[in-house]
PDB file of C-alpha atoms in Angstrom:
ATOM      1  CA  UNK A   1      -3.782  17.598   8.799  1.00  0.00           C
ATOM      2  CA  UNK A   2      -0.960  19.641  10.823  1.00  0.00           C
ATOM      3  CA  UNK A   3       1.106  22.610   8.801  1.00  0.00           C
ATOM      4  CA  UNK A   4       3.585  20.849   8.104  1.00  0.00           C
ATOM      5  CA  UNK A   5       1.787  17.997   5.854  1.00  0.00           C
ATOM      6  CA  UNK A   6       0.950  18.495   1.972  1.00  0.00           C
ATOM      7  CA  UNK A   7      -1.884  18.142  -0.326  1.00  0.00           C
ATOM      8  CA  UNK A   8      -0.974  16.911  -3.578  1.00  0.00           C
ATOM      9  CA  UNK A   9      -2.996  18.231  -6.365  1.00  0.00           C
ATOM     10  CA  UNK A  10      -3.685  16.760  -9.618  1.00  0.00           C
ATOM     11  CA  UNK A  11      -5.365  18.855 -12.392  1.00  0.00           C
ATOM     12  CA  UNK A  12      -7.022  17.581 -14.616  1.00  0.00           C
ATOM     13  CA  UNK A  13      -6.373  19.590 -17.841  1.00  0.00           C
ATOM     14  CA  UNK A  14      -9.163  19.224 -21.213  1.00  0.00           C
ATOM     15  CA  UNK A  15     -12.088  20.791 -20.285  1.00  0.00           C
ATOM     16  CA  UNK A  16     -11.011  21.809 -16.608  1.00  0.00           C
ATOM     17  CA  UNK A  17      -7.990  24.467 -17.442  1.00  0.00           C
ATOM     18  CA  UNK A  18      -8.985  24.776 -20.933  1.00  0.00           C
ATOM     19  CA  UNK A  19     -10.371  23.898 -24.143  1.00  0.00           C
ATOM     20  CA  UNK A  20      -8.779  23.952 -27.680  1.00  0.00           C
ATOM     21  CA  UNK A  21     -11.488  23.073 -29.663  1.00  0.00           C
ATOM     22  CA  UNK A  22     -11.184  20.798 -32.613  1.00  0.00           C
ATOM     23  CA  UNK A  23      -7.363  21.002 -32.444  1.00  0.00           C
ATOM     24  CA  UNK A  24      -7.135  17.826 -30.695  1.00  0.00           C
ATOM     25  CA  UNK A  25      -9.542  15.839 -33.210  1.00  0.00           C
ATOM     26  CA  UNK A  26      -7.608  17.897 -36.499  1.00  0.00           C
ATOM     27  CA  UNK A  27      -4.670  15.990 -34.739  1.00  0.00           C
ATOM     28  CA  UNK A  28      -5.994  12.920 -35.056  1.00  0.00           C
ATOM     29  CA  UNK A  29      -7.310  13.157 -38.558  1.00  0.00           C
ATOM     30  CA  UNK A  30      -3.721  14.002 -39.668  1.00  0.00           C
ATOM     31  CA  UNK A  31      -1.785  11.193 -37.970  1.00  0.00           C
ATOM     32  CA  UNK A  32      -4.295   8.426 -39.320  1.00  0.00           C
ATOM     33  CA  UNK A  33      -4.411   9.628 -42.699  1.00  0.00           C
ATOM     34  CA  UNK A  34      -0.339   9.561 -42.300  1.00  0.00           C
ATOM     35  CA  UNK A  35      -0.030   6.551 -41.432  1.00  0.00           C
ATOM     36  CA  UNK A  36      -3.093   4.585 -42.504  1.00  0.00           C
ATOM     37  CA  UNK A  37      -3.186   6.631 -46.148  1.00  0.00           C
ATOM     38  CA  UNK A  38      -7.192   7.300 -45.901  1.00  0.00           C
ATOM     39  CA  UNK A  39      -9.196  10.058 -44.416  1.00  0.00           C
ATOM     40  CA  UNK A  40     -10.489   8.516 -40.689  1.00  0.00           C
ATOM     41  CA  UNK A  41     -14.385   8.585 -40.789  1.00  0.00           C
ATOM     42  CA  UNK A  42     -14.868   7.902 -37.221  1.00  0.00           C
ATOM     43  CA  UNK A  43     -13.326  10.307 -34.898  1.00  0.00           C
ATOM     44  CA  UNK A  44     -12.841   9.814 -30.772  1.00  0.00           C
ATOM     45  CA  UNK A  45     -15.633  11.102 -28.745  1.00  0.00           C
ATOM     46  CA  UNK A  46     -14.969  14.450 -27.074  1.00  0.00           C
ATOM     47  CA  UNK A  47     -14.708  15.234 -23.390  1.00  0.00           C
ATOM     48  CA  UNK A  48     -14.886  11.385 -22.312  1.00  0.00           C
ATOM     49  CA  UNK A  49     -11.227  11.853 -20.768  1.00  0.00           C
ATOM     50  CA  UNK A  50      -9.612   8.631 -21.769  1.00  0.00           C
ATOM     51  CA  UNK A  51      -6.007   8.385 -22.307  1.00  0.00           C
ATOM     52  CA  UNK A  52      -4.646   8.949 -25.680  1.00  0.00           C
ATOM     53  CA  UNK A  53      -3.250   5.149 -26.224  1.00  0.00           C
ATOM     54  CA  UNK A  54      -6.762   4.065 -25.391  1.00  0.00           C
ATOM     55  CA  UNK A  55      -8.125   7.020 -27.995  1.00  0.00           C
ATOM     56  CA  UNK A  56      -5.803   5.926 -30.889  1.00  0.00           C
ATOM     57  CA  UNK A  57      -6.873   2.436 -30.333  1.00  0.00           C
ATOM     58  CA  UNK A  58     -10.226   3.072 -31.200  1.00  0.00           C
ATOM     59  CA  UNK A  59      -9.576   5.343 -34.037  1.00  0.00           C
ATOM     60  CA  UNK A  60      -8.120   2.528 -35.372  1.00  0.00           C
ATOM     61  CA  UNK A  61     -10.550  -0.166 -34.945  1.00  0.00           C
ATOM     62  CA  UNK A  62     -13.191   1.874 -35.643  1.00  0.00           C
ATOM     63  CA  UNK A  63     -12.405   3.218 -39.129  1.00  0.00           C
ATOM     64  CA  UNK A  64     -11.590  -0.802 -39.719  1.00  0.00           C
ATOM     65  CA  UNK A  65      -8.175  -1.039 -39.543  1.00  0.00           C
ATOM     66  CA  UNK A  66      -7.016  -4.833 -38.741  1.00  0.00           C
ATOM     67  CA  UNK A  67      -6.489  -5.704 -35.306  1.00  0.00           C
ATOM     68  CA  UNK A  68      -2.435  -6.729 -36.447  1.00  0.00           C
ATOM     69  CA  UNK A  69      -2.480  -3.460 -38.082  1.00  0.00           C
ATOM     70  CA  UNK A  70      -3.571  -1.690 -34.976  1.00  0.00           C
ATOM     71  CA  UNK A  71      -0.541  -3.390 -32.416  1.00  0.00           C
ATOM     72  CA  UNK A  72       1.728  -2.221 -34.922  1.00  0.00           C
ATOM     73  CA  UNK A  73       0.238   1.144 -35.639  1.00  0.00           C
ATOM     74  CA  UNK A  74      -0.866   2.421 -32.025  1.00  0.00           C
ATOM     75  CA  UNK A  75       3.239   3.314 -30.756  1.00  0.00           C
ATOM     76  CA  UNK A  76       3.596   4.350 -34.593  1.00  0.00           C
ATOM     77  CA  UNK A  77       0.631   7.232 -33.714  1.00  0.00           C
ATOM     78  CA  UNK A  78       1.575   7.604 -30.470  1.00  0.00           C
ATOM     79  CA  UNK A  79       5.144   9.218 -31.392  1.00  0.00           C
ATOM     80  CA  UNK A  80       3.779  10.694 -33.930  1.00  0.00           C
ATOM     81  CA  UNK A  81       0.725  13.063 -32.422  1.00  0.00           C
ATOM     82  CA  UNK A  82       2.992  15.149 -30.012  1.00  0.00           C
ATOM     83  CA  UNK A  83       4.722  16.177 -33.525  1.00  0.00           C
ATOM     84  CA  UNK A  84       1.475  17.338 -35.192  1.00  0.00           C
ATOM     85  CA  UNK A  85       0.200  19.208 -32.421  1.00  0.00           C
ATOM     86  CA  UNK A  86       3.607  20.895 -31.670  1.00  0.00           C
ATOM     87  CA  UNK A  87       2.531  22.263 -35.583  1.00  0.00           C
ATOM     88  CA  UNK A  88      -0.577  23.851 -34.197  1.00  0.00           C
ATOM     89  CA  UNK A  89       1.111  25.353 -31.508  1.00  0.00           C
ATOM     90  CA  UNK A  90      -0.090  28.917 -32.127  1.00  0.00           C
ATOM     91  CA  UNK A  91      -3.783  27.431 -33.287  1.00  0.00           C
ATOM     92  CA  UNK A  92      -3.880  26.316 -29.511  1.00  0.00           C
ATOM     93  CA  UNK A  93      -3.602  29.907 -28.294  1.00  0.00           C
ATOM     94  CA  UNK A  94      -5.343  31.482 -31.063  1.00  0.00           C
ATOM     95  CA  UNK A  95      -8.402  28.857 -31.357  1.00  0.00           C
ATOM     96  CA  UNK A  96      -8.415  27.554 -27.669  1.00  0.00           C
ATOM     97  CA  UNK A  97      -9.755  29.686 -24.372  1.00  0.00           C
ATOM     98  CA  UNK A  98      -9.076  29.213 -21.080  1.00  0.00           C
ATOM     99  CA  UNK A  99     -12.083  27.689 -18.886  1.00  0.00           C
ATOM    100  CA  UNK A 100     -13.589  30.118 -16.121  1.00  0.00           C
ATOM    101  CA  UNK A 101     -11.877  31.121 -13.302  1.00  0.00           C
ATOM    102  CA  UNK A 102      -8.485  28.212 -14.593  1.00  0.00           C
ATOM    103  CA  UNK A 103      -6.004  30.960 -13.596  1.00  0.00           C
ATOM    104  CA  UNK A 104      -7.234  32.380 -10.221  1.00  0.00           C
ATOM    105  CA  UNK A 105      -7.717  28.893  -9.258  1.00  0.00           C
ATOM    106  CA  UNK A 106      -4.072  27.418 -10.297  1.00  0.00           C
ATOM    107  CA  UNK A 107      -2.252  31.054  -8.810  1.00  0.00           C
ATOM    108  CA  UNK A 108      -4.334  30.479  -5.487  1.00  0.00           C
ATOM    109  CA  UNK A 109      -3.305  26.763  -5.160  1.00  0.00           C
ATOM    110  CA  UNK A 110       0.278  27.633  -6.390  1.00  0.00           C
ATOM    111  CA  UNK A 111       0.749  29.993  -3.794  1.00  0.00           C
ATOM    112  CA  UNK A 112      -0.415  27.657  -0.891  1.00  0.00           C
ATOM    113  CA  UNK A 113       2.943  25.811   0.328  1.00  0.00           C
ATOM    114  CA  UNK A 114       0.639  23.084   1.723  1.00  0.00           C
ATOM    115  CA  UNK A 115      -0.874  22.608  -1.467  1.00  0.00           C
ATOM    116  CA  UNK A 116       1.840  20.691  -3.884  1.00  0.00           C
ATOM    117  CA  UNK A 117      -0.006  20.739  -7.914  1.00  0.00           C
ATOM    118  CA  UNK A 118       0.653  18.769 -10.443  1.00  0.00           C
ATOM    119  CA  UNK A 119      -1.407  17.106 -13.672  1.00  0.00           C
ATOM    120  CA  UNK A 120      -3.543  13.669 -14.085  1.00  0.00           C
ATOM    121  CA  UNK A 121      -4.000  13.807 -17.360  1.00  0.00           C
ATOM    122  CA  UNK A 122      -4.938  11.307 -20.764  1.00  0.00           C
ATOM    123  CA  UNK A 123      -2.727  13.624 -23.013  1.00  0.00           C
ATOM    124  CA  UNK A 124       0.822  12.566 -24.074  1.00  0.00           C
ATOM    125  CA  UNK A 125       3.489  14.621 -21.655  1.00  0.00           C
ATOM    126  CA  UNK A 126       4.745  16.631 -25.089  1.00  0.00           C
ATOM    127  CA  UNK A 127       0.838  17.344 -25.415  1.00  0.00           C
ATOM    128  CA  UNK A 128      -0.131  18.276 -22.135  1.00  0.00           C
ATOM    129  CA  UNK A 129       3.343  20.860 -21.892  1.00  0.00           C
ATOM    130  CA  UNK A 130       2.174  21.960 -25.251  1.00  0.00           C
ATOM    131  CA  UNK A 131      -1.559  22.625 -23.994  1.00  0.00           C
ATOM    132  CA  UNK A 132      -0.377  24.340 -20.826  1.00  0.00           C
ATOM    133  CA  UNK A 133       2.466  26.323 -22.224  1.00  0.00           C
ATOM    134  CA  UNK A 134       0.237  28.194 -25.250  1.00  0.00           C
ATOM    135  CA  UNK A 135      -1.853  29.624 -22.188  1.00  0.00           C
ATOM    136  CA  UNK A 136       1.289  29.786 -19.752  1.00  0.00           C
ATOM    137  CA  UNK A 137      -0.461  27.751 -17.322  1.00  0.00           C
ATOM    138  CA  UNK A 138       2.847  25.588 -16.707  1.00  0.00           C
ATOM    139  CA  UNK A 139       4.497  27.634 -14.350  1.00  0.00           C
ATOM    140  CA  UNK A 140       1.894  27.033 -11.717  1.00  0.00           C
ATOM    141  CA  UNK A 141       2.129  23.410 -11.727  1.00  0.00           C
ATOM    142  CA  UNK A 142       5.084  21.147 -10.674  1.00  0.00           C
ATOM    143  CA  UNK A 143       4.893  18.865 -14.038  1.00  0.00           C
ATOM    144  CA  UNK A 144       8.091  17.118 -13.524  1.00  0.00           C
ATOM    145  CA  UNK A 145       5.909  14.653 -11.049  1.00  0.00           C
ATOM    146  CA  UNK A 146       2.942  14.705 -13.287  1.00  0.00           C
ATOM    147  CA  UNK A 147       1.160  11.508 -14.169  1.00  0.00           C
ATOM    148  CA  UNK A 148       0.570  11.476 -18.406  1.00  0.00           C
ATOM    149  CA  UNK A 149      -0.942   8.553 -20.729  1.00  0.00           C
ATOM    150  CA  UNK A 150       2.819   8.300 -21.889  1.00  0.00           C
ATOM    151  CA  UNK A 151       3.595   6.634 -18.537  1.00  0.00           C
ATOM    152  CA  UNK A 152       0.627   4.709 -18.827  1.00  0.00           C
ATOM    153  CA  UNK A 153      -2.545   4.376 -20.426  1.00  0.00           C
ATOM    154  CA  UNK A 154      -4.594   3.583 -18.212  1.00  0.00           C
ATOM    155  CA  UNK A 155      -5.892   6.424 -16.495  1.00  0.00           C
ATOM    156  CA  UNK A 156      -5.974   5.495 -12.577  1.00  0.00           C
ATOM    157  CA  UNK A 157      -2.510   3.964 -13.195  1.00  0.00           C
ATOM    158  CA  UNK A 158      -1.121   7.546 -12.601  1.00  0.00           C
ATOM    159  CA  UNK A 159      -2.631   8.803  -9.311  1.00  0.00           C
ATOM    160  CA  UNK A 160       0.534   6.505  -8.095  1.00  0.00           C
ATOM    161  CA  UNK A 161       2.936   7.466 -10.729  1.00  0.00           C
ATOM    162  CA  UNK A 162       2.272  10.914  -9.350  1.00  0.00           C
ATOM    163  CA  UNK A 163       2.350  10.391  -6.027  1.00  0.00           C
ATOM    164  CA  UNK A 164       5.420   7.846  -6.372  1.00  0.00           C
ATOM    165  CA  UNK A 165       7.037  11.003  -8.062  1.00  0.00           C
ATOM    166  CA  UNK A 166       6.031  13.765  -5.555  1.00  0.00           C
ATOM    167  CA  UNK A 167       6.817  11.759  -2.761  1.00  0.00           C
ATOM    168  CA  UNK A 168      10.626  11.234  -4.418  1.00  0.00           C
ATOM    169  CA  UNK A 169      10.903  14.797  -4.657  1.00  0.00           C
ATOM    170  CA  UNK A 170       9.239  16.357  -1.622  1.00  0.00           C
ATOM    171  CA  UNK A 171      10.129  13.634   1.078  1.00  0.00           C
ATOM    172  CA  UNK A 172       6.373  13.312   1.689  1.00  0.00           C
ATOM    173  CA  UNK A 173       4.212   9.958   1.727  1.00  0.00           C
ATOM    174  CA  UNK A 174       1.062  10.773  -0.695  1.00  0.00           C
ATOM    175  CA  UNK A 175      -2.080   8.454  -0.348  1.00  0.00           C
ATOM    176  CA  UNK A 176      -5.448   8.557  -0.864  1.00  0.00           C
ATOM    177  CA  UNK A 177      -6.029  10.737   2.293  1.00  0.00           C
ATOM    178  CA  UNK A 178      -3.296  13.783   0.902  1.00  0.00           C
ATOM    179  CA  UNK A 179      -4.097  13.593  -2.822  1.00  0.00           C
ATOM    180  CA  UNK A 180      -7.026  15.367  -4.488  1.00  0.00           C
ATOM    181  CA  UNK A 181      -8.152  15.048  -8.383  1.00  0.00           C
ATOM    182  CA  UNK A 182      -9.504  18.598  -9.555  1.00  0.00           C
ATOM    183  CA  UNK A 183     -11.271  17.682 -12.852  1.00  0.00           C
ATOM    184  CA  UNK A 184     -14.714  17.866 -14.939  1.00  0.00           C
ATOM    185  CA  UNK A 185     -15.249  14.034 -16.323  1.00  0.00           C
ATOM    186  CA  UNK A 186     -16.410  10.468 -15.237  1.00  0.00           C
ATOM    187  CA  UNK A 187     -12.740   9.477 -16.506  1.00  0.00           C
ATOM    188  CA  UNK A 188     -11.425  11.819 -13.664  1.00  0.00           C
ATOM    189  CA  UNK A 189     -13.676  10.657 -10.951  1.00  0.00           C
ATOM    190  CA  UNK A 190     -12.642   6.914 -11.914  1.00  0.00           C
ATOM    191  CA  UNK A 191      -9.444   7.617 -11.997  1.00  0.00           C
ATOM    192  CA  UNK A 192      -9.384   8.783  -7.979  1.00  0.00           C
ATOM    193  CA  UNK A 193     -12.178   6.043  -6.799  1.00  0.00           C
ATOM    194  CA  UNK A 194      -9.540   3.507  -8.579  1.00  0.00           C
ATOM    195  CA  UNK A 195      -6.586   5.011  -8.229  1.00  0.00           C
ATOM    196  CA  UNK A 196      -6.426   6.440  -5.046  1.00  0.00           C
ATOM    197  CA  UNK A 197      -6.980  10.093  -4.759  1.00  0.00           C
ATOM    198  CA  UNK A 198     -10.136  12.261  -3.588  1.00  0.00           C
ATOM    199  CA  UNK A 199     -11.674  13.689  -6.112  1.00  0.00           C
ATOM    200  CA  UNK A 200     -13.208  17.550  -6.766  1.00  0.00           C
ATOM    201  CA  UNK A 201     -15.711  17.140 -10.003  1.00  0.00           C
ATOM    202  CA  UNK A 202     -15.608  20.698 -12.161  1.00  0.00           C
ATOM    203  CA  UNK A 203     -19.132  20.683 -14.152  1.00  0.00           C
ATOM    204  CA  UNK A 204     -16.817  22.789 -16.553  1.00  0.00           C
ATOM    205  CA  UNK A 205     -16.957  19.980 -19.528  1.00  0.00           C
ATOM    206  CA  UNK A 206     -19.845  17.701 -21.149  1.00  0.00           C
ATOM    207  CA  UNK A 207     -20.987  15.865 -17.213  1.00  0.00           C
ATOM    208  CA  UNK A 208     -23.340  17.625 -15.051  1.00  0.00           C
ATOM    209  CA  UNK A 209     -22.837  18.207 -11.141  1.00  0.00           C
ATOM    210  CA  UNK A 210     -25.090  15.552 -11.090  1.00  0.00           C
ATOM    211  CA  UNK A 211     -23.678  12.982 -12.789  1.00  0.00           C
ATOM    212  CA  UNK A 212     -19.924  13.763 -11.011  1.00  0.00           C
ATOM    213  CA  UNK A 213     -21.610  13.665  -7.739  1.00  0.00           C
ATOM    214  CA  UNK A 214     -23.221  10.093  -8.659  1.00  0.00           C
ATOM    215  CA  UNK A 215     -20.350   8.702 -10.281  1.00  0.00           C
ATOM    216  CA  UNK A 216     -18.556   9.476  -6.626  1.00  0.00           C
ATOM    217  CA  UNK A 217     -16.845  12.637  -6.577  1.00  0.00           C
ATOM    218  CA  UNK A 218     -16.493  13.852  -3.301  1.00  0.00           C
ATOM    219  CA  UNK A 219     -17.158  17.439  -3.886  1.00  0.00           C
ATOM    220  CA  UNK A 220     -18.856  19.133  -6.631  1.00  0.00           C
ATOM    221  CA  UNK A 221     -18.443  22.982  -7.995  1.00  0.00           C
ATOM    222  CA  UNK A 222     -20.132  24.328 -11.168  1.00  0.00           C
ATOM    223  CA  UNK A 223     -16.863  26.421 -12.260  1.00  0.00           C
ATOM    224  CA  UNK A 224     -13.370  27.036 -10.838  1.00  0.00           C
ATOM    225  CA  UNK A 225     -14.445  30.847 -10.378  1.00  0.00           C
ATOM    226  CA  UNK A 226     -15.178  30.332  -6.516  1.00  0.00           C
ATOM    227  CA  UNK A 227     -11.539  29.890  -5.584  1.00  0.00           C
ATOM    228  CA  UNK A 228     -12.507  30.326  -1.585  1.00  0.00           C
ATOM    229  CA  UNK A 229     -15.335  27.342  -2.057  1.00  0.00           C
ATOM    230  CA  UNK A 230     -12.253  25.508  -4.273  1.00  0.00           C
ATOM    231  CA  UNK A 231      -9.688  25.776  -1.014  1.00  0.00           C
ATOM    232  CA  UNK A 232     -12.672  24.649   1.318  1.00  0.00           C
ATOM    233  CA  UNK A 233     -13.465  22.193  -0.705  1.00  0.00           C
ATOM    234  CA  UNK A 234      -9.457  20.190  -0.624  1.00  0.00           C
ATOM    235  CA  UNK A 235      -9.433  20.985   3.009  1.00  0.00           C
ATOM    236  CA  UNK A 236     -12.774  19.338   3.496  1.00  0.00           C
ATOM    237  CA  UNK A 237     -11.794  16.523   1.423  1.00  0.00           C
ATOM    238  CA  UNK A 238      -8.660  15.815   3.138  1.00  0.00           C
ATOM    239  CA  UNK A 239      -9.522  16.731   6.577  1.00  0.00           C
ATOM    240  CA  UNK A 240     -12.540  13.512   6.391  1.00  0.00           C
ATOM    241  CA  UNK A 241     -11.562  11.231   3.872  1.00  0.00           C
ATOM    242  CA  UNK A 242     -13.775   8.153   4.050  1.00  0.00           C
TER     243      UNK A 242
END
């Protein structure tokens, strides 16, 4: 890679940046019993990384709501989520915490002007500028070209919407070779195998090195508090891409 070229960087943001808790699943307890008019017994599994739309879905079917039902209800809940959590705005501060070593690690990559970083992420845009914003993480990432589960839900869908973006606003080509996922679950490793990006594994969230290192990431790190390892590790990746 010369000076000149750029490394776009996708953060992940749940469980890599930071971690609010139950806020998320309080969230979704609301908007179902809103709009379904019962309490939801079965909540989405934490940590798995999925987009929202896909998340929704399931809360639906699986507290038994008819299949019809769910088509008409999933946009319904999707509008309606960014809403609630924009009501726990200060619970996010108050009740979430940053993961170790998130800051140094999105100042050292902001400051790099061959590094270009963005978000990959299963929230809702409103969600994920809601997220970042309680901690003030947002002014170290570019998220006008971020890829969100509002663009689309399925996750490795948005490796290209970001790098479609990026590439509009930088006057860069991103591919697989310039674009690195930085995130802690299977979801995120997926998402760069299948959507074309390399891919740094976190073991910040519920998956083990192990598992992120099986499942194909190209570089593993227990924590984001090594931020010399971190830079080796996207110039590795992107200097020998398979």
């Amino acid at each position: 890679m010369t000076e000149a070229e750029q490394t776009l960087i996708l953060w992940d943001i749940d469980r890599t940046l930071l971690y609010v808790g139950d806020i998320d699943r309080q969230v979704y307890r609301e908007a179902f019993a809103e709009l379904v008019g019962r309490p939801a017994k079965y909540l989405p599994a934490r940590g798995t990384g999925v987009t929202m739309p896909l998340a929704i879905r399931s809360l639906l079917v699986n507290n038994g709501v008819p299949e019809p039902d769910v088509h008409d209800l999933v946009p319904r809940m999707v509008e309606l989520l960014p809403h609630l959590l924009a009501a726990h705005a200060a619970d996010l501060h108050e009740q979430g915490v940053l993961m170790p070593g998130a800051v140094s690690a999105l100042k050292a990559v902001h400051t790099r002007t061959d590094l270009v970083p963005t978000v990959v992420t299963g929230n809702l845009k409103r969600n994920a500028m809601l997220k970042l914003e309680a901690f003030h993480l947002d002014g170290f990432l570019d998220t006008e070209i971020g890829g969100y589960s509002s663009d689309d839900d399925h996750r490795p869908a948005l490796v290209a919407v970001a790098q479609e973006r990026a590439s509009a606003k930088y006057g860069a080509p991103f591919t697989r070779s310039n674009t690195v996922i930085i995130g802690d679950s299977l979801e995120d490793v997926r998402t760069g195998l299948e959507g074309g990006a390399l891919v740094i594994g976190i073991a910040s969230g519920k998956t083990t090195a192990n598992e992120l290192a099986s499942a194909g990431a190209d570089v593993v790190l227990d924590s984001l508090e090594d931020i010399p390892r971190l830079l080796e590790a996207v110039a590795t990746t992107t200097r020998d891409p398979d």
